[in-house]
PDB file of C-alpha atoms in Angstrom:
ATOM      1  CA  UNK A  18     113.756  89.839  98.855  1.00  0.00           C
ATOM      2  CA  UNK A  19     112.481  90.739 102.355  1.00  0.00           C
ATOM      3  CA  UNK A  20     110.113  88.547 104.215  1.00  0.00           C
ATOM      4  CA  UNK A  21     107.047  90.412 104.728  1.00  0.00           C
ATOM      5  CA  UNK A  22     104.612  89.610 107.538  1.00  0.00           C
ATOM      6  CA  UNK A  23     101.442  90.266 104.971  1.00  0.00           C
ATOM      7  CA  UNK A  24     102.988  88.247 101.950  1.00  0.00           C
ATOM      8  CA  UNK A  25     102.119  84.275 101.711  1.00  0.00           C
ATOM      9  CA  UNK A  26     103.913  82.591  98.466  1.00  0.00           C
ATOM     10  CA  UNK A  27     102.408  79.511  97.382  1.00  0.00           C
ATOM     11  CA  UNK A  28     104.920  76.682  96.906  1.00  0.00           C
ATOM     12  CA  UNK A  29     102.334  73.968  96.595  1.00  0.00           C
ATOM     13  CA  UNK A  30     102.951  71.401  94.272  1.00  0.00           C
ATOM     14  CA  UNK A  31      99.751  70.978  92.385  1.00  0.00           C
ATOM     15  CA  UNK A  32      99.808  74.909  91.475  1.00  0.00           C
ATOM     16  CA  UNK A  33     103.651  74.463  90.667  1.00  0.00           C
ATOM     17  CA  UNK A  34     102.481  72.006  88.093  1.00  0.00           C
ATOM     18  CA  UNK A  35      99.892  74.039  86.466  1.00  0.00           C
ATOM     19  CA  UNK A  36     102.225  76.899  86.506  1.00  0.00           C
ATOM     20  CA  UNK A  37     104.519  74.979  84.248  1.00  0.00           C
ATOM     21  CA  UNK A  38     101.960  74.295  81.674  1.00  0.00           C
ATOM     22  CA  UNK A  39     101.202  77.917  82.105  1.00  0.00           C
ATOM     23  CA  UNK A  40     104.223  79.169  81.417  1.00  0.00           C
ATOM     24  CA  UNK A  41     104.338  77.006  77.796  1.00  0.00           C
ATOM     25  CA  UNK A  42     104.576  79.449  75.053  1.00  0.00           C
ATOM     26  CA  UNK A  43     102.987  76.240  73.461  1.00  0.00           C
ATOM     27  CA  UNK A  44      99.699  76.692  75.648  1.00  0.00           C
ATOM     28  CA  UNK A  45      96.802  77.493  73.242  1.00  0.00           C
ATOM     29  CA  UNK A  46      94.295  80.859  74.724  1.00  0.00           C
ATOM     30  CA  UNK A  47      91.646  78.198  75.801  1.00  0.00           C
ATOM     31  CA  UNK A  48      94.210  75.848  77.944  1.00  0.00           C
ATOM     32  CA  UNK A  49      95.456  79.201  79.363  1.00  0.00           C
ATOM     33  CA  UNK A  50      92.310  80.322  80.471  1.00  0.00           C
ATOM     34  CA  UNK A  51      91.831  77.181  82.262  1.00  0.00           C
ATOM     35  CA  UNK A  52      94.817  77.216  83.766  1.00  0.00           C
ATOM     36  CA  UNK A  53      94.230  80.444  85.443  1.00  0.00           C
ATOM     37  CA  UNK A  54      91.429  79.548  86.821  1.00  0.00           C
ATOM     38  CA  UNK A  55      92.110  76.403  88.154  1.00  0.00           C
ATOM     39  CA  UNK A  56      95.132  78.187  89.925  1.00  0.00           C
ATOM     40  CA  UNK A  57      93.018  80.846  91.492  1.00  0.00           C
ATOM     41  CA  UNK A  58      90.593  77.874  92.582  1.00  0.00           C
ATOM     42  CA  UNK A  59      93.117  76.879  94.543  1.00  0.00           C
ATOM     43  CA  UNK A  60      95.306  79.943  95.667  1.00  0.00           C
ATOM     44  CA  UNK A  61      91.302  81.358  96.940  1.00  0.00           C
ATOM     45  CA  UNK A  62      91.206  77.966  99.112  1.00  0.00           C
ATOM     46  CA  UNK A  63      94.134  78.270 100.908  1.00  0.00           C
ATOM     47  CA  UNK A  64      94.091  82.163 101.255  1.00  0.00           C
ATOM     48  CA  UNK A  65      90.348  82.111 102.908  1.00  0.00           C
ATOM     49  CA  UNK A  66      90.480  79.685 105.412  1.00  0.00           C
ATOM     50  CA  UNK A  67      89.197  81.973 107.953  1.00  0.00           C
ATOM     51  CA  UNK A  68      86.839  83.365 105.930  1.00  0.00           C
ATOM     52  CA  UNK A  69      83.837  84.873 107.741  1.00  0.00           C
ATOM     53  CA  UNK A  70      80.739  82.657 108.545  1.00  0.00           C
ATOM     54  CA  UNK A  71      77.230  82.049 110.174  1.00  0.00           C
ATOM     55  CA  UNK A  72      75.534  79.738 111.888  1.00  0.00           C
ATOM     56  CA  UNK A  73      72.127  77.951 110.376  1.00  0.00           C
ATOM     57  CA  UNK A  74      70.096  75.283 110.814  1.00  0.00           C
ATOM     58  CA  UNK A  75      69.880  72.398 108.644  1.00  0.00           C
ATOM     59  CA  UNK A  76      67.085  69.561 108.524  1.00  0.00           C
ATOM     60  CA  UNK A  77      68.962  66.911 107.850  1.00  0.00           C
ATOM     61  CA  UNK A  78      67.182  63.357 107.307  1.00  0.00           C
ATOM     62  CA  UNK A  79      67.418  62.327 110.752  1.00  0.00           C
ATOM     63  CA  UNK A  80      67.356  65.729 112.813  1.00  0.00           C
ATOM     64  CA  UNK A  81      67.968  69.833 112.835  1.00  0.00           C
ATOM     65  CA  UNK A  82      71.512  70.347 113.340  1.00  0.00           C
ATOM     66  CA  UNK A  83      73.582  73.601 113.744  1.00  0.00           C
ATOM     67  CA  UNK A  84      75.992  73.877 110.680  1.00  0.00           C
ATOM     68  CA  UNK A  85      78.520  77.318 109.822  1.00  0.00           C
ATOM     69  CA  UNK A  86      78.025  78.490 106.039  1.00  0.00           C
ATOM     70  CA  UNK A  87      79.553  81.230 104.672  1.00  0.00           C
ATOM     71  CA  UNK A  88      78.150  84.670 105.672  1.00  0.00           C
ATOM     72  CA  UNK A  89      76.400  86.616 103.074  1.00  0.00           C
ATOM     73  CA  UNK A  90      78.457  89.366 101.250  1.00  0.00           C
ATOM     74  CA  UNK A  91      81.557  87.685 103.009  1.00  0.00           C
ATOM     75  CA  UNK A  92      83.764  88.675  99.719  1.00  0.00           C
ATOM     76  CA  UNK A  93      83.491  91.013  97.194  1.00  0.00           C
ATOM     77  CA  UNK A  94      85.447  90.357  94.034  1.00  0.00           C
ATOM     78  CA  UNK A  95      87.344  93.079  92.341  1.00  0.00           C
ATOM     79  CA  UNK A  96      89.091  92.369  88.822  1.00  0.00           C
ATOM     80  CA  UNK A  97      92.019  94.784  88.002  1.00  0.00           C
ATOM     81  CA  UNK A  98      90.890  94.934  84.086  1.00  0.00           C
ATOM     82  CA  UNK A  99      91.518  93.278  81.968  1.00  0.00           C
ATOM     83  CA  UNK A 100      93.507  90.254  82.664  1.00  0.00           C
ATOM     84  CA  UNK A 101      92.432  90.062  86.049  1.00  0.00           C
ATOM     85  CA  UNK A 102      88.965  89.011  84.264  1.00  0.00           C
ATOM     86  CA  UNK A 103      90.423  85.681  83.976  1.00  0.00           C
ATOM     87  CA  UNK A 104      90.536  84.840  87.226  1.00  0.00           C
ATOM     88  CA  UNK A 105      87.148  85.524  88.261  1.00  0.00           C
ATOM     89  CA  UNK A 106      85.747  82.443  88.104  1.00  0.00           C
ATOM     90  CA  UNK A 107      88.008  80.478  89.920  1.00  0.00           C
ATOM     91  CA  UNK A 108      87.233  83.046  92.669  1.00  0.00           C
ATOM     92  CA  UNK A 109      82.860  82.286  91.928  1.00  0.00           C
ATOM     93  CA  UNK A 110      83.931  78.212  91.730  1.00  0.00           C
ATOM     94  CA  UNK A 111      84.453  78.295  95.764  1.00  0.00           C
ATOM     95  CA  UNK A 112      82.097  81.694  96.475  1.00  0.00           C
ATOM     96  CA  UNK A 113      79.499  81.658  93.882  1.00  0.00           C
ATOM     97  CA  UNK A 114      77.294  84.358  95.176  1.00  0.00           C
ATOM     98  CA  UNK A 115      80.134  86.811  95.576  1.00  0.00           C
ATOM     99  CA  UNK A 116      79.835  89.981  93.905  1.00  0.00           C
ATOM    100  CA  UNK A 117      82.392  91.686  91.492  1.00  0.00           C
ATOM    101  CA  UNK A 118      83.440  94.944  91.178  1.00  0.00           C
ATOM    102  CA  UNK A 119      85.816  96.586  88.218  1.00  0.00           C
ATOM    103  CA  UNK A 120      88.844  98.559  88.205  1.00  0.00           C
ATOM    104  CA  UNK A 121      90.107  99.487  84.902  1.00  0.00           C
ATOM    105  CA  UNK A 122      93.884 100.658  84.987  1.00  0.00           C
ATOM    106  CA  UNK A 123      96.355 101.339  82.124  1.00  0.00           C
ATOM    107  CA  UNK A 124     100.279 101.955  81.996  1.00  0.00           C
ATOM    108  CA  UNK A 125     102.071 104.187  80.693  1.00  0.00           C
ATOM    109  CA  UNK A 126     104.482 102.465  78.135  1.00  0.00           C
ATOM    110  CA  UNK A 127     107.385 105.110  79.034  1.00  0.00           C
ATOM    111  CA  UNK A 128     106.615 105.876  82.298  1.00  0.00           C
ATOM    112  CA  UNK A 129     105.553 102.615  83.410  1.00  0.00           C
ATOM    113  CA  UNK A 130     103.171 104.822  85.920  1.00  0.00           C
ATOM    114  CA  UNK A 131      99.217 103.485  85.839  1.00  0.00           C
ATOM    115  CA  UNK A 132      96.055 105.246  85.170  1.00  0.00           C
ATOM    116  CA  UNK A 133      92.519 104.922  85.951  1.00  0.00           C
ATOM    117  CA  UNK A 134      89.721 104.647  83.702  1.00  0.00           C
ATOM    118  CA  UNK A 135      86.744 103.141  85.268  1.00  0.00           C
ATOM    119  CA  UNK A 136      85.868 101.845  88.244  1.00  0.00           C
ATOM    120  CA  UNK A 137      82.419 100.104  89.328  1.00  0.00           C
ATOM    121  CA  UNK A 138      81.943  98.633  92.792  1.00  0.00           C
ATOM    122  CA  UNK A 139      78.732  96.716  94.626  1.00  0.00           C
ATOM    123  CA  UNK A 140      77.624  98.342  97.476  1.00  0.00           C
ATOM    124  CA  UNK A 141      78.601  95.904  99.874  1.00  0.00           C
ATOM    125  CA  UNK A 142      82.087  96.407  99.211  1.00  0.00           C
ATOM    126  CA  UNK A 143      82.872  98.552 102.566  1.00  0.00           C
ATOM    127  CA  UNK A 144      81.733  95.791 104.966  1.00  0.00           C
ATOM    128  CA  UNK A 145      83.438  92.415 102.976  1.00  0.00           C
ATOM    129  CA  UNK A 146      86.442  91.625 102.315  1.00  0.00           C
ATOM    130  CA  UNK A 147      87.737  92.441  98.659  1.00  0.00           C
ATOM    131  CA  UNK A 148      89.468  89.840  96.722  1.00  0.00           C
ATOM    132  CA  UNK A 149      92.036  91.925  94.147  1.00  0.00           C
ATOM    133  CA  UNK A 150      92.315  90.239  91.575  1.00  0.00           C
ATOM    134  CA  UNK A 151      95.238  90.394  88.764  1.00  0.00           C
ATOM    135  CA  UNK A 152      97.627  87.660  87.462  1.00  0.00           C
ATOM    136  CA  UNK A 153     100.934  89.558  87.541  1.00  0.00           C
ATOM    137  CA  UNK A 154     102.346  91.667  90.094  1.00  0.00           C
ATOM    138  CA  UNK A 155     105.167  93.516  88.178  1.00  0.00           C
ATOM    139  CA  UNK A 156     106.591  96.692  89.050  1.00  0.00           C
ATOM    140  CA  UNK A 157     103.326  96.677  91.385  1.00  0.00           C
ATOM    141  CA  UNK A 158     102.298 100.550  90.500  1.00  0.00           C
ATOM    142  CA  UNK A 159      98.880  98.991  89.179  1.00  0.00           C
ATOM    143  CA  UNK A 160      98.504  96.894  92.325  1.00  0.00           C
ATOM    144  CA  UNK A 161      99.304  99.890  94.957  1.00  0.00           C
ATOM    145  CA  UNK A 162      96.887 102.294  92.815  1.00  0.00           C
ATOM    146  CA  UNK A 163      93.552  99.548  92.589  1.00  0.00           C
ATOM    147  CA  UNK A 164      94.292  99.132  96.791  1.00  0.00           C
ATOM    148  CA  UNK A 165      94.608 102.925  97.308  1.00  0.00           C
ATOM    149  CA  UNK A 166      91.418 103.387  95.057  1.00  0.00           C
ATOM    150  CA  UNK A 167      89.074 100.406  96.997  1.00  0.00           C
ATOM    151  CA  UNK A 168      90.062 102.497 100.494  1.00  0.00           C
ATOM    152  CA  UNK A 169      89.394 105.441  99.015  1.00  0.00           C
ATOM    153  CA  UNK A 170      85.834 103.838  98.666  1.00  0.00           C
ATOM    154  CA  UNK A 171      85.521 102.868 102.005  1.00  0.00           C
ATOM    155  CA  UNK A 172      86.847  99.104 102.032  1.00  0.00           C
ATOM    156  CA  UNK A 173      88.035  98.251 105.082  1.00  0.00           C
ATOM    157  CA  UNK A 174      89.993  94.873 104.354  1.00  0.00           C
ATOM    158  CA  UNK A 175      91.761  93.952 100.880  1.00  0.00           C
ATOM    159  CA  UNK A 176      93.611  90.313  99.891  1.00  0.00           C
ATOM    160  CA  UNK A 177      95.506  90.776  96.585  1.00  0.00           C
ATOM    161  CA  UNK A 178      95.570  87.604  94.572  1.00  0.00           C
ATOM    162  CA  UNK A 179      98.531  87.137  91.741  1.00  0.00           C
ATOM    163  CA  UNK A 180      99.843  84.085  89.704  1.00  0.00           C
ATOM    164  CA  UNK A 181     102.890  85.200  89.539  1.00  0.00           C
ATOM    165  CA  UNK A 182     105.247  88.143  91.178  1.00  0.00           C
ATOM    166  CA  UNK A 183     108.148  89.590  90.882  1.00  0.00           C
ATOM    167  CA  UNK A 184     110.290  90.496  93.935  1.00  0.00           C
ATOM    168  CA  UNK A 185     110.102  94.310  92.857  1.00  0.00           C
ATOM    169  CA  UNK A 186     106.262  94.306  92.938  1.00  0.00           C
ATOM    170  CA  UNK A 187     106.189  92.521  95.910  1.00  0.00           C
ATOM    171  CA  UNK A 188     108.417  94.602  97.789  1.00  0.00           C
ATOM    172  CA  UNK A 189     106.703  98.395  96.628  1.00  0.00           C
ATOM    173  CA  UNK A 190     103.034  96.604  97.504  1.00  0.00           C
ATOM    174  CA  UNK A 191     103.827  95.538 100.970  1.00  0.00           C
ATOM    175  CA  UNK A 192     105.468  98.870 101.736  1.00  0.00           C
ATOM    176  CA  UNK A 193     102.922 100.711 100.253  1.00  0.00           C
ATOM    177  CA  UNK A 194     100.299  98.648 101.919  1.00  0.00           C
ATOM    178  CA  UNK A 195     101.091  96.673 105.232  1.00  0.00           C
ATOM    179  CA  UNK A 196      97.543  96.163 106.420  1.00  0.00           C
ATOM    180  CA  UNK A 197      96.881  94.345 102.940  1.00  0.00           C
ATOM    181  CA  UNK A 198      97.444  90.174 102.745  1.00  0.00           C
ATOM    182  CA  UNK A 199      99.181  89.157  99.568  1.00  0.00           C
ATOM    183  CA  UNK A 200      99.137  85.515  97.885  1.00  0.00           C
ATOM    184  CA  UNK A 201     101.448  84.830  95.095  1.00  0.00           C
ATOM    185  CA  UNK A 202     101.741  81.447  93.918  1.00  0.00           C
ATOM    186  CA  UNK A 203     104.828  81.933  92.510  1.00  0.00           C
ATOM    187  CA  UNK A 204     108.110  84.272  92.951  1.00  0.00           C
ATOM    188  CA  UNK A 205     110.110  85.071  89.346  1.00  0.00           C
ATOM    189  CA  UNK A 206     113.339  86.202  89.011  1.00  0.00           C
ATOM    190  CA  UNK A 207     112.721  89.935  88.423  1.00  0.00           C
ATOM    191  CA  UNK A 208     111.666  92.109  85.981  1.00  0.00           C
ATOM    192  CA  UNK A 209     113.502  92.889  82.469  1.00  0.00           C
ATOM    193  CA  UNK A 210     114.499  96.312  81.128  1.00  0.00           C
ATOM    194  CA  UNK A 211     110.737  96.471  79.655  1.00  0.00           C
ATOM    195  CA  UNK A 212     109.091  96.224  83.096  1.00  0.00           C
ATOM    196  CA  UNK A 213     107.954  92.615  82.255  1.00  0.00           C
ATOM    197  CA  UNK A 214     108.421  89.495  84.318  1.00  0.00           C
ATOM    198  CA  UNK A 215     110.997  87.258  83.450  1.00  0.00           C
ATOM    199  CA  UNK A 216     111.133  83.984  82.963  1.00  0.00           C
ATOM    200  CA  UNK A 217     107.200  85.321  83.262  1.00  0.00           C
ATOM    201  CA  UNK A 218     104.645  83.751  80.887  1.00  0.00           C
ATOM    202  CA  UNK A 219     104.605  86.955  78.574  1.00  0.00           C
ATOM    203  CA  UNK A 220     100.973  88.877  78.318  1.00  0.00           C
ATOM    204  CA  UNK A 221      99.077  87.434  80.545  1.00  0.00           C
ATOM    205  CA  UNK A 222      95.856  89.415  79.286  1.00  0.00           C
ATOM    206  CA  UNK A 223      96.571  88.545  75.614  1.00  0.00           C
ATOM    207  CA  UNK A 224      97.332  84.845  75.986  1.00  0.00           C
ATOM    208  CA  UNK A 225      93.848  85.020  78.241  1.00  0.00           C
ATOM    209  CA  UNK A 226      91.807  87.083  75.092  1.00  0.00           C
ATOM    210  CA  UNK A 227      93.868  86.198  72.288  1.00  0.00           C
ATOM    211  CA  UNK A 228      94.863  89.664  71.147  1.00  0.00           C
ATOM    212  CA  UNK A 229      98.871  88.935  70.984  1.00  0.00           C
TER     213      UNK A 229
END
């Protein structure tokens, strides 16, 4: 695959760990869960080290100090339904106040081509940045249709967040979408004749809901 200027993979060892128990067809739905967001916890803390901030004034015991915090509205979070739903809270574990927005896609099982059917954004979402969130990145049609949708509503700067990618995904999203920063924790193999991630972790929304 191509090295692209806007696509960070993740080779830390702590989320290579947690990707292996991930992977575990023996990994029960609530172990999963965890798992996902745990990884996000930590994929969010490298990917927003530079994330936007003020200055305030603290009374500490002994005096008023300036200190930076995290500006207000800094990050919106935006779930690419519904698997993306579990990684939402290892987004609100580092940026608790953050708002979330929905975008509800589908794909067509022939086509492999995705579909909108809702989408709900807070009105902050044109001045932060939006965190898109969805743990695969497969053929990336989904991905390139949720970013083309959030600029279409005015945002201004997108990071897409995924667990695991395939180099075909990769490779159509950072075409598609150069001014767009992606994190992928880890790169697969490729994808299989069904559009599916191999060696993957197989549904990630029903291992996440337990509808397999």
């Amino acid at each position: 695959m191509k090295n692209y200027e806007n696509v960070t993979i993740f080779n830390h060892p702590l989320i290579q760990h947690k990707i292996a128990i991930l992977r575990d067809e023996k990994t029960d739905m609530k172990k999963f869960r965890e798992l996902v967001e745990e990884i996000t916890t930590l994929m969010v803390f490298e990917a927003f080290k530079e994330v936007p901030t003020k200055t305030v004034q603290v009374q500490t015991p002994l005096e008023l100090t300036n200190q930076k915090m995290v500006a207000d509205d800094a990050v919106t979070i935006v779930p690419i339904l519904r698997a993306g739903l579990g990684m939402v809270n290892g987004v609100h574990t580092l940026f608790p106040t953050a708002r979330v927005g929905h975008i509800g896609l589908y794909r067509d099982e022939e086509t492999l081509e995705p579909h909108e059917y809702y989408c709900k954004l807070p009105d902050c979402i044109e001045s932060s940045i939006a965190i898109l969130l969805d743990p695969m990145l497969a053929t990336g049609g989904s991905a390139v249709a949720a970013i083309d949708f959030l600029k279409k509503r005015g945002c201004k700067e997108i990071r897409l967040m995924n667990i695991i990618g395939a180099p075909e995904g990769i490779e159509v999203v950072a075409k598609a979408h150069p001014d767009v920063k992606i994190y992928i924790s880890t790169l697969d193999r490729g994808l299989n004749e069904n559009g599916y991630i191999v060696p993957g972790l197989g549904d990630a929304g029903d291992r996440l809901f337990g509808t397999k």
